[in-house]
CSV table of C-alpha atoms and ligand atoms in Angstrom, one decimal:
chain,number,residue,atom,x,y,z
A,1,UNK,CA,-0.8,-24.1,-25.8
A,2,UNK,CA,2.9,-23.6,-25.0
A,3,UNK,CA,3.5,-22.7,-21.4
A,4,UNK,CA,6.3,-20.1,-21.7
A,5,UNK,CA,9.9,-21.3,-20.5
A,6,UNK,CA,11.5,-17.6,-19.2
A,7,UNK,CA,9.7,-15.2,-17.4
A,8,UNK,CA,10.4,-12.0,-15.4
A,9,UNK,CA,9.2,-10.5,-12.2
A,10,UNK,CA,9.2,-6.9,-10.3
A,11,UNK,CA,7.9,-5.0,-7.6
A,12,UNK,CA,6.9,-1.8,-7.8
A,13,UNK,CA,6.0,1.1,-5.8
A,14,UNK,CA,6.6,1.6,-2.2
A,15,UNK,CA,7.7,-1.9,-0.2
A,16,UNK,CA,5.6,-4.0,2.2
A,17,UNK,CA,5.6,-6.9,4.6
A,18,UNK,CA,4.9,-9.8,1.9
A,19,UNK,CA,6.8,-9.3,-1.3
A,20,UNK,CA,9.4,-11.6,-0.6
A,21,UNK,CA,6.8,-14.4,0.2
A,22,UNK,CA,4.8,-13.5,-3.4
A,23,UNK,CA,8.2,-13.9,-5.0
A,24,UNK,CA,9.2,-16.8,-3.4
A,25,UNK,CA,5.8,-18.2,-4.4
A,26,UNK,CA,6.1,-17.4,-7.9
A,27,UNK,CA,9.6,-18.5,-8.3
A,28,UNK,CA,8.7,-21.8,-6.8
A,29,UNK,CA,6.1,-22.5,-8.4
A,30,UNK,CA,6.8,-21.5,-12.3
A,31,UNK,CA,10.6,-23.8,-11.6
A,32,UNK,CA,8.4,-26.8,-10.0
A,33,UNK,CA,5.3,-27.1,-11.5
A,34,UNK,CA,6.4,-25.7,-14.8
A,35,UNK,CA,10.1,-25.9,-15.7
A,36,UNK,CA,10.4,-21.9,-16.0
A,37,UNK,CA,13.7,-19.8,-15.5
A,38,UNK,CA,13.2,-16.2,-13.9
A,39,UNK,CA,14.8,-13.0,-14.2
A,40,UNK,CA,14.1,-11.2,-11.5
A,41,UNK,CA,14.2,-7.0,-12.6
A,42,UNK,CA,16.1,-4.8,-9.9
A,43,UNK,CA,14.2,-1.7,-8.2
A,44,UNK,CA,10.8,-2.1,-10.0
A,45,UNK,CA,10.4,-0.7,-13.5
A,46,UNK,CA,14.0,0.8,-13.2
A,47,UNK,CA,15.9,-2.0,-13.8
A,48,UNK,CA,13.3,-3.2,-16.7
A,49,UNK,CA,14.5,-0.3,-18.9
A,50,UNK,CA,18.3,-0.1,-17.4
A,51,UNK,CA,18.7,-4.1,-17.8
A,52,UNK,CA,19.7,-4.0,-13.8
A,53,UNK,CA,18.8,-8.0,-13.4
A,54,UNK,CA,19.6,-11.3,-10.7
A,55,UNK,CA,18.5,-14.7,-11.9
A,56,UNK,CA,16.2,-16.2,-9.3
A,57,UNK,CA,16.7,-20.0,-8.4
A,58,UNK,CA,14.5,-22.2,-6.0
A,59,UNK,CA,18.0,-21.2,-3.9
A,60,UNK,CA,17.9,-17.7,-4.1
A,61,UNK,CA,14.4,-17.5,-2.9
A,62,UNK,CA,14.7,-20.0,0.3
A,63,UNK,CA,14.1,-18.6,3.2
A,64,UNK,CA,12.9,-15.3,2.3
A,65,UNK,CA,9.7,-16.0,3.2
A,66,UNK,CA,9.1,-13.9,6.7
A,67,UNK,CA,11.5,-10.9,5.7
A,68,UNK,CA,10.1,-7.6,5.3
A,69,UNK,CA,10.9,-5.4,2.2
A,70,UNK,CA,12.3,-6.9,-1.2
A,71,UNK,CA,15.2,-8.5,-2.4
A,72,UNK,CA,14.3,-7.6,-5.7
A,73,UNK,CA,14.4,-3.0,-4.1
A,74,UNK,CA,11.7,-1.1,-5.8
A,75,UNK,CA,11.2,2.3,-6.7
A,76,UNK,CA,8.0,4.3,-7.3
A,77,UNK,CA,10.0,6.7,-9.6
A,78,UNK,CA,10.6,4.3,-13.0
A,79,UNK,CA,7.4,4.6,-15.3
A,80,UNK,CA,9.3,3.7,-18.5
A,81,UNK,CA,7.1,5.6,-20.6
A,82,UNK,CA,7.4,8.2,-18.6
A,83,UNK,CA,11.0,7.5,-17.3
A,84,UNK,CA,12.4,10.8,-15.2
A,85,UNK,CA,16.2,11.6,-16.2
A,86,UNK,CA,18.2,13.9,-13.6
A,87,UNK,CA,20.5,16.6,-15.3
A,88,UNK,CA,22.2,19.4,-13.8
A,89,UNK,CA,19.7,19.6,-10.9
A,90,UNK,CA,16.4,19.5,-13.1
A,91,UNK,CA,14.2,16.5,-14.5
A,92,UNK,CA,13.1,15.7,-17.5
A,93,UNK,CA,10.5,13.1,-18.8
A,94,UNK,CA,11.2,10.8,-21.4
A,95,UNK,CA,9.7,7.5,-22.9
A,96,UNK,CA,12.0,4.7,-22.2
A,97,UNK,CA,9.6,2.0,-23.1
A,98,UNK,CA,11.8,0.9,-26.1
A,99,UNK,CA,14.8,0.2,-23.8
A,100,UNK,CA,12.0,-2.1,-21.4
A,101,UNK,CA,11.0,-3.9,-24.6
A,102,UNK,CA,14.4,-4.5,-25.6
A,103,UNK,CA,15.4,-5.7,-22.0
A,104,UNK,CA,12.9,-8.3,-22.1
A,105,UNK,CA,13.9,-9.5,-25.7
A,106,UNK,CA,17.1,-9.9,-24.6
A,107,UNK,CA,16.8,-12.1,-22.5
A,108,UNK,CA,14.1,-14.1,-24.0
A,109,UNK,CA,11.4,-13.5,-21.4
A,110,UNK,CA,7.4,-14.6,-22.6
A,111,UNK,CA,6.0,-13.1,-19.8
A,112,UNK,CA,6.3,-10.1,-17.2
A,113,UNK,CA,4.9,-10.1,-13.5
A,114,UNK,CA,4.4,-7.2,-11.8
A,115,UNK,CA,3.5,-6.9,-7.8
A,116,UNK,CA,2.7,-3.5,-6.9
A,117,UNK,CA,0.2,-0.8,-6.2
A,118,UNK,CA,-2.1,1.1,-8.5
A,119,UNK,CA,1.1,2.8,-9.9
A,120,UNK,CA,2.4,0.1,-10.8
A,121,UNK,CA,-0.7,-1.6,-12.2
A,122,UNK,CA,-1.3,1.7,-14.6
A,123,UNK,CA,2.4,0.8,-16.0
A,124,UNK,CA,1.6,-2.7,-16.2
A,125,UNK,CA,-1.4,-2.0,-18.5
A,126,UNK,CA,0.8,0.4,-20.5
A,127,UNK,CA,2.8,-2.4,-21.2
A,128,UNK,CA,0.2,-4.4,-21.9
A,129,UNK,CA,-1.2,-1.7,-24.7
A,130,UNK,CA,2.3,-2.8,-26.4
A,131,UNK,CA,1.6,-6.4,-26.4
A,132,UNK,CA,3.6,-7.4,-23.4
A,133,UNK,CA,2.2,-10.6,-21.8
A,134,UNK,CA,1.9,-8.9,-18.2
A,135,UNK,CA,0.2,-10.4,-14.9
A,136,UNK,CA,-0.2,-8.5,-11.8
A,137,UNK,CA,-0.3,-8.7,-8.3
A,138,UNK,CA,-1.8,-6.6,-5.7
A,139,UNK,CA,0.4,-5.1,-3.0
A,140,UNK,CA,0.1,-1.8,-0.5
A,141,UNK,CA,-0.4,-1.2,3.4
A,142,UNK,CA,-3.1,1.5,1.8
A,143,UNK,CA,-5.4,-1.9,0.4
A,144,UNK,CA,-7.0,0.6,-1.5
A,145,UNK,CA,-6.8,-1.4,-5.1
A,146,UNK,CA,-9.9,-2.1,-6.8
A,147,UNK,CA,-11.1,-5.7,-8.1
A,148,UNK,CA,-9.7,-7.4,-5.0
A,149,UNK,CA,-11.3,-7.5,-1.4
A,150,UNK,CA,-7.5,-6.8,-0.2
A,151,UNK,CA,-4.0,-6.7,-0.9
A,152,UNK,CA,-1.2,-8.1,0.9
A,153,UNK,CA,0.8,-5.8,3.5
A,154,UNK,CA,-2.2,-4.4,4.5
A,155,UNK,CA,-3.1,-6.9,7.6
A,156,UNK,CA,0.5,-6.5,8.6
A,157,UNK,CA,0.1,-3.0,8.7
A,158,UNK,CA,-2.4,-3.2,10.7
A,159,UNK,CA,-0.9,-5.2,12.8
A,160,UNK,CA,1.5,-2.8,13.4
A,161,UNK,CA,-0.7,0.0,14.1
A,162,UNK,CA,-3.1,-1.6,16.5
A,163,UNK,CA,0.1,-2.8,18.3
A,164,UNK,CA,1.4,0.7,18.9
A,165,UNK,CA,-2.5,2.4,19.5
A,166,UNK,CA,-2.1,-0.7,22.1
A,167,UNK,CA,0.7,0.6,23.6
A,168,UNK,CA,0.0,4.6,23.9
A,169,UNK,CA,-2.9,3.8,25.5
A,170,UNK,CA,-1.1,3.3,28.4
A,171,UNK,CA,0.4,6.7,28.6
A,172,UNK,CA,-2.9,8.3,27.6
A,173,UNK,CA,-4.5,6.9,30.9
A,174,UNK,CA,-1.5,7.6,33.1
A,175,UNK,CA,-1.5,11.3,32.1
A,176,UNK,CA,-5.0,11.8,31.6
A,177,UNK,CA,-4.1,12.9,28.0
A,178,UNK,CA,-5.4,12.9,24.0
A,179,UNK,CA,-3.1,10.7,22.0
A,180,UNK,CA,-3.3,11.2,18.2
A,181,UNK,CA,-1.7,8.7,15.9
A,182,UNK,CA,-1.6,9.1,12.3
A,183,UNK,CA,-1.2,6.4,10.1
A,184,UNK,CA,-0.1,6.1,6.5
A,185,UNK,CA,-2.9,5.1,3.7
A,186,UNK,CA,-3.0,8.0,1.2
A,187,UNK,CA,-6.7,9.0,0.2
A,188,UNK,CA,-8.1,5.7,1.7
A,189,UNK,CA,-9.1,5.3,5.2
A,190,UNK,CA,-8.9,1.5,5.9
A,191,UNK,CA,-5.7,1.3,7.5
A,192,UNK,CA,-7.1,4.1,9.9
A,193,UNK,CA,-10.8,2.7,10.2
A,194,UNK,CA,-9.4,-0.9,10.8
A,195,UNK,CA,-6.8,-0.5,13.0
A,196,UNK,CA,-8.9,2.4,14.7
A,197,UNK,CA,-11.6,-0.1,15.4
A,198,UNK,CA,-8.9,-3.0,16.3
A,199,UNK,CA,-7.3,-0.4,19.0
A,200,UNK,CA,-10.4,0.9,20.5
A,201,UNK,CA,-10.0,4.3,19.3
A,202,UNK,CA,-12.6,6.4,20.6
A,203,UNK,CA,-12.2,8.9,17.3
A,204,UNK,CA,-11.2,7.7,13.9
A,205,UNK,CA,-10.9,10.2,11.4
A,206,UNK,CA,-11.1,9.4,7.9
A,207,UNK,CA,-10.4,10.9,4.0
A,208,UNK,CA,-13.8,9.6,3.1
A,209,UNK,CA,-15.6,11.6,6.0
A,210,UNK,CA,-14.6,15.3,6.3
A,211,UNK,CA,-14.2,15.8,10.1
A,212,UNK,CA,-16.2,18.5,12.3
A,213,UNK,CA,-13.2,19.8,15.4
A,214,UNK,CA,-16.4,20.7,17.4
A,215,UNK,CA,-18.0,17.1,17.1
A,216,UNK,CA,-14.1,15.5,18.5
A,217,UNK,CA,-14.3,18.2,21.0
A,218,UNK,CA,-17.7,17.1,22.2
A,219,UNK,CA,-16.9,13.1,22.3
A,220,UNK,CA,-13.5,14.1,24.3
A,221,UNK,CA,-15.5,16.0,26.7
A,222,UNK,CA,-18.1,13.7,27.3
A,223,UNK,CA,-15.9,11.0,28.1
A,224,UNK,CA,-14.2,13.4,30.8
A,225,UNK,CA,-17.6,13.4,32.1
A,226,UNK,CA,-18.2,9.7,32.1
A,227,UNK,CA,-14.8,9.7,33.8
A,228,UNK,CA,-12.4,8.7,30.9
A,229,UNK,CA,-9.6,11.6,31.2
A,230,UNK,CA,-8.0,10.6,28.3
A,231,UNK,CA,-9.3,10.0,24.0
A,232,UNK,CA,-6.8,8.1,21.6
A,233,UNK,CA,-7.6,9.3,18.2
A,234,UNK,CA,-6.8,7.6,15.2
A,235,UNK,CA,-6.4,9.8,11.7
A,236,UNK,CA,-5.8,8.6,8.1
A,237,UNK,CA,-2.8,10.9,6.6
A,238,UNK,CA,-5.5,12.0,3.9
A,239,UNK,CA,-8.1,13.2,6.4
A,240,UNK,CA,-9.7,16.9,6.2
A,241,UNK,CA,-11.5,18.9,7.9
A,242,UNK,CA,-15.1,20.0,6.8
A,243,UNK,CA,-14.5,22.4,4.4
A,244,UNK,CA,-10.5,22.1,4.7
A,245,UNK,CA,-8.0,20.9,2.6
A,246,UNK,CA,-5.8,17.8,2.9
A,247,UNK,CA,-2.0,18.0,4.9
A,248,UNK,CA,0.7,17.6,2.1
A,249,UNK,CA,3.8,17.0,3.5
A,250,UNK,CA,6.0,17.0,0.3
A,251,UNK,CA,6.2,16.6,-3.5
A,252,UNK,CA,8.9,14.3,-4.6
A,253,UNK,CA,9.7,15.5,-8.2
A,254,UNK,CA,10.0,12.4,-10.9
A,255,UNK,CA,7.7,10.1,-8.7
A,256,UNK,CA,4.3,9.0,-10.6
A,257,UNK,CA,2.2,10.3,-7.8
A,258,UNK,CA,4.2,13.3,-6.3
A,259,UNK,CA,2.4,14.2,-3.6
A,260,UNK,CA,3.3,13.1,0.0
A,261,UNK,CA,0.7,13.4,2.5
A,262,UNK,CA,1.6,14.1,6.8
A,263,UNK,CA,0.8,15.7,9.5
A,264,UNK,CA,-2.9,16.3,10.0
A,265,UNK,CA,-2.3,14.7,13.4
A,266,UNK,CA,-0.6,18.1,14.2
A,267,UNK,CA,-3.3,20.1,13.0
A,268,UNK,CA,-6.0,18.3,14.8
A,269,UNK,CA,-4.1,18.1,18.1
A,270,UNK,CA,-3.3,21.9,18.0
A,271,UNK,CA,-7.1,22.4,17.7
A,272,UNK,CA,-8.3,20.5,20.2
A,273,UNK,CA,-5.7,21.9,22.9
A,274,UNK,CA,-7.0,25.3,21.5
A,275,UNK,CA,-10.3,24.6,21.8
A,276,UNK,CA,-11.0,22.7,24.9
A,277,UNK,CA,-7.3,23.0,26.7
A,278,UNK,CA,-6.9,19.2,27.2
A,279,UNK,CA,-3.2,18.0,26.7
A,280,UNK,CA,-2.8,16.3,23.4
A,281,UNK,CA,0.6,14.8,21.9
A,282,UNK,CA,1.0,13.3,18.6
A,283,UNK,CA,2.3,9.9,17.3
A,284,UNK,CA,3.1,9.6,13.1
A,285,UNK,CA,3.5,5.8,12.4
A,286,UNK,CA,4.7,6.8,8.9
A,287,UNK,CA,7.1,4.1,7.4
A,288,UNK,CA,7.1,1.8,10.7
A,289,UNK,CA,3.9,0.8,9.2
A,290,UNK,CA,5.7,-0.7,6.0
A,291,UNK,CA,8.4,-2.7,8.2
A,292,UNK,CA,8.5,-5.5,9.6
A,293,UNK,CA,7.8,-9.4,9.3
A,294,UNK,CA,4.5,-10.5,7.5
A,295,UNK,CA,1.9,-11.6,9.2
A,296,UNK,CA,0.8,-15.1,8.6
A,297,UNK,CA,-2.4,-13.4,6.8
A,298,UNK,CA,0.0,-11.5,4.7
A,299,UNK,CA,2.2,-14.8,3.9
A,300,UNK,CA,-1.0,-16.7,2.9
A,301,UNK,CA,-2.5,-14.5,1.2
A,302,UNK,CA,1.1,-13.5,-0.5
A,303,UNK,CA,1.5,-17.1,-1.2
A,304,UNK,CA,-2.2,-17.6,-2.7
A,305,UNK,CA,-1.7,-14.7,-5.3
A,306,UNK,CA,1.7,-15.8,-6.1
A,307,UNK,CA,1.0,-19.3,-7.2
A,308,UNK,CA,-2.1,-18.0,-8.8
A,309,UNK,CA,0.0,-15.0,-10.9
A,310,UNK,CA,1.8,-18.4,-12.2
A,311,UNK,CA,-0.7,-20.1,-13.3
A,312,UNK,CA,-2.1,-17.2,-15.3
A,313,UNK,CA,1.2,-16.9,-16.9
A,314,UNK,CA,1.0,-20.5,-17.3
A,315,UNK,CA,-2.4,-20.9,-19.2
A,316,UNK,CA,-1.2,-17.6,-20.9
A,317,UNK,CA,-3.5,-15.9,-19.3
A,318,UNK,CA,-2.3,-12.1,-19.6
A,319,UNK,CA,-3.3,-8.8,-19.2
A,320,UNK,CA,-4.5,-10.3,-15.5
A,321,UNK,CA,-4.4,-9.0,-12.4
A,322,UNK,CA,-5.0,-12.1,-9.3
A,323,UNK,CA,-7.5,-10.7,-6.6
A,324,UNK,CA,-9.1,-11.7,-3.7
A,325,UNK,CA,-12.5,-12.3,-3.9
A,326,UNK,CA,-14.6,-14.1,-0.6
A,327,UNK,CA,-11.8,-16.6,-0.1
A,328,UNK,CA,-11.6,-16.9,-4.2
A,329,UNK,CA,-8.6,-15.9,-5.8
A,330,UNK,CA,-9.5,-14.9,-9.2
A,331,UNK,CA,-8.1,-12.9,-12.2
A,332,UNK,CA,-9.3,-9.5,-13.2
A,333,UNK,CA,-8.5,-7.6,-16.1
A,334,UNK,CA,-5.7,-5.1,-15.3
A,335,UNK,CA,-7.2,-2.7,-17.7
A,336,UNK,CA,-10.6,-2.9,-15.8
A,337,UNK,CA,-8.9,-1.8,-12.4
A,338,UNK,CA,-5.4,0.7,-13.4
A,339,UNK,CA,-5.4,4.4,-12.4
A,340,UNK,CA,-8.9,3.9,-9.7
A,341,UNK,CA,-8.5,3.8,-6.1
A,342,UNK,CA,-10.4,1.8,-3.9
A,343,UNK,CA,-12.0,3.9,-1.3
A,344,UNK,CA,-13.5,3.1,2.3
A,345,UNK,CA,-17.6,3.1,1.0
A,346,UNK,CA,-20.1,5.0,3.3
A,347,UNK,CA,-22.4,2.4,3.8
A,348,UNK,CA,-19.2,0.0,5.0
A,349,UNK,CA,-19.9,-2.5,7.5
A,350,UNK,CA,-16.5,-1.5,9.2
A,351,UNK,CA,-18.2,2.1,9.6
A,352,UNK,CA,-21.3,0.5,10.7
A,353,UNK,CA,-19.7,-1.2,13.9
A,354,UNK,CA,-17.5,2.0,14.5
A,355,UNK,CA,-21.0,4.3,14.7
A,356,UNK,CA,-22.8,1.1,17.3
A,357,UNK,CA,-19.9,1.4,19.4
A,358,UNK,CA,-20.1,4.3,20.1
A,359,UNK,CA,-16.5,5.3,18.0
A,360,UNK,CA,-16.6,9.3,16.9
A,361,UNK,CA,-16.1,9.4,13.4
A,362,UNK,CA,-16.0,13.3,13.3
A,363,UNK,CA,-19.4,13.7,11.8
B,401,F6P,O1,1.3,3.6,-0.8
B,401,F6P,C1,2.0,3.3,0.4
B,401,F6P,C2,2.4,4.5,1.1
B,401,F6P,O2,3.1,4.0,2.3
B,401,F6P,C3,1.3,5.5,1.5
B,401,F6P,O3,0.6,5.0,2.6
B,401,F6P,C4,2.1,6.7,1.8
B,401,F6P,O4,1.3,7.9,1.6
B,401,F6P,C5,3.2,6.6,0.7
B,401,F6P,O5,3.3,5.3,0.4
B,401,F6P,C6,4.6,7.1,1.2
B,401,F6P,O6,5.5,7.1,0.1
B,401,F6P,P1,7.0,7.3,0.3
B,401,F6P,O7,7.6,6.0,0.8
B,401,F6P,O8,7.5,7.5,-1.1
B,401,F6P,O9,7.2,8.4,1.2
């Protein structure tokens, strides 16, 4: 078997702590163990079908390690086959895919890998239906991508968040208040679970569970009785209440997934003042949560999946997506895991633990 001698690589979707270190790790690794060259594709899938390139040395990617964001940009609006083209204030959709294929002919690439979300990973097996040697590799803050245990970003966004439930605390016990933080993670409630738990929030609202305003009423009231004057509660964006619908915040027109979640912090807090007149601000994390250095977790792990995504184009091993399994890293077939979405399962341990100590989960 040939190992292939040009490659490309993207990132997709929104950014994270952690893409820089899986490209770095690729790059390193398909130039030193293997002899490759790399294109590296500009603002994800966009500059696949627009030809918008850089050529990625051992040089260009030293010392890019601990920085936040992409060097490569990204987009979450460039599904080729799908490709959204502004005129005169409208959009229209068309399939691009020819110009993507063309892109990689031209410049002699064998193989094509792709870090991103589920977004991304639905595009990558599109391109895979047309016979383009693709590898993926599992990024978001949301970790909410099946076939791996986690994805990096996701253990820096948590870091993040506990960090700043860590620090309202303080002004939730000087002014004997309820503090509700809302955190980014889409229809999955791990970032809000995890970092809930990690905090010490006292009520961590979910997507998964549909929440009850009388049972956070309750647990904020019996803590005033117990003598805790102040609750920090912790809500997932995509949290509802029992019987209610989900907050959406916007719909961003020519983006694969259009709808923007936000603001059920407000909703909650505004009900509880109503209901039990206890003074309640709010705190949205929003894109704070995709900032920032990666943690050493997320540069491990980032570094893990990126020498493994080179390998797999090495052995031609396509069609692949690397995933976490245990402390395995492991391929799974992209096609086997595109267009799902990994949500926080009831019987989770994570929920267990949050129940025993004594955490209201809205229920
Ligand atoms: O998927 C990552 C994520 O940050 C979600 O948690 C959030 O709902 C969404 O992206 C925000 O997207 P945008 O950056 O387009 O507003």
């Amino acid at each position: 078997m040939k190992t292939p001698k040009r490659i490309g690589i993207l990132t997709g979707g929104g950014d994270c702590p952690g893409l820089n270190a899986v490209i770095r790790a690729v790059v390193k690794t398909v130039i030193h163990d293997y002899d490759m060259a790399v294109v590296g594709f500009l603002d994800g899938f966009e500059g696949l079908v627009e030809n918008k390139f850089i050529n990625l040395t051992r040089d260009s990617v030293s010392g890019i390690l601990t920085r936040g964001g992409t060097v490569l940009g990204t987009s979450n609006k460039a599904d080729p086959f799908k490709y959204p083209i502004f005129e005169a204030g409208k959009i229209e959709y068309r399939d691009r895919s020819d110009h993507a294929l063309k892109t990689l002919e031209e410049h002699g690439l064998e193989a094509l890998v792709c870090i991103g979300g589920d977004g991304t990973m639905v595009v990558s097996q599109k391109l895979a239906q047309r016979d383009i040697p693709v590898v993926g590799i599992p990024k978001t803050i949301d970790n909410d991508l099946v076939g791996t245990d986690v994805t990096f970003g996701f253990d820096s966004a948590l870091t993040t968040a506990t960090e700043a439930i860590d620090k309202i605390h303080t002004t939730a016990q000087s002014h004997h208040r309820v503090m509700v933080i809302e955190v980014m993670g889409r229809y999955a409630g791990w970032l809000a679970l995890c970092s809930g738990i990690a905090g010490g929030g006292d009520i961590v609202l979910i997507p998964e569970i549909p929440y009850s305003i009388d049972s956070i009423c309750e647990k904020i009231k019996e803590r005033k009785y117990r003598g805790r004057y102040f609750s920090i509660l912790v809500v997932g964006e995509g949290a509802k209440p029992i019987g209610g619908e989900i907050v959406v915040k916007k719909r961003i027109e020519g983006s694969a997934e259009p709808l923007r979640l936000g603001g059920i912090s407000y909703k909650v807090a505004d009900d509880i003042e109503e209901k039990i007149q206890v003074e309640t601000r709010v705190t949205i994390l929003g894109h704070l949560l995709r900032g920032g250095i990666p943690t050493p977790a997320d540069r491990l792990l980032a570094t893990r999946f990126g020498v493994a995504a080179a390998e797999q184009v090495a052995t031609r091993n396509f069609g692949q997506m690397v995933a976490l399994r245990g402390n395995e890293i492991v391929a799974v077939p992209i096609k086997d895991i595109a267009g799902k979405t990994r949500i926080v399962p009831l019987d989770s341990p994570y929920l267990a633990v949050a129940r025993s100590t004594g955490t209201c989960l809205g229920e």
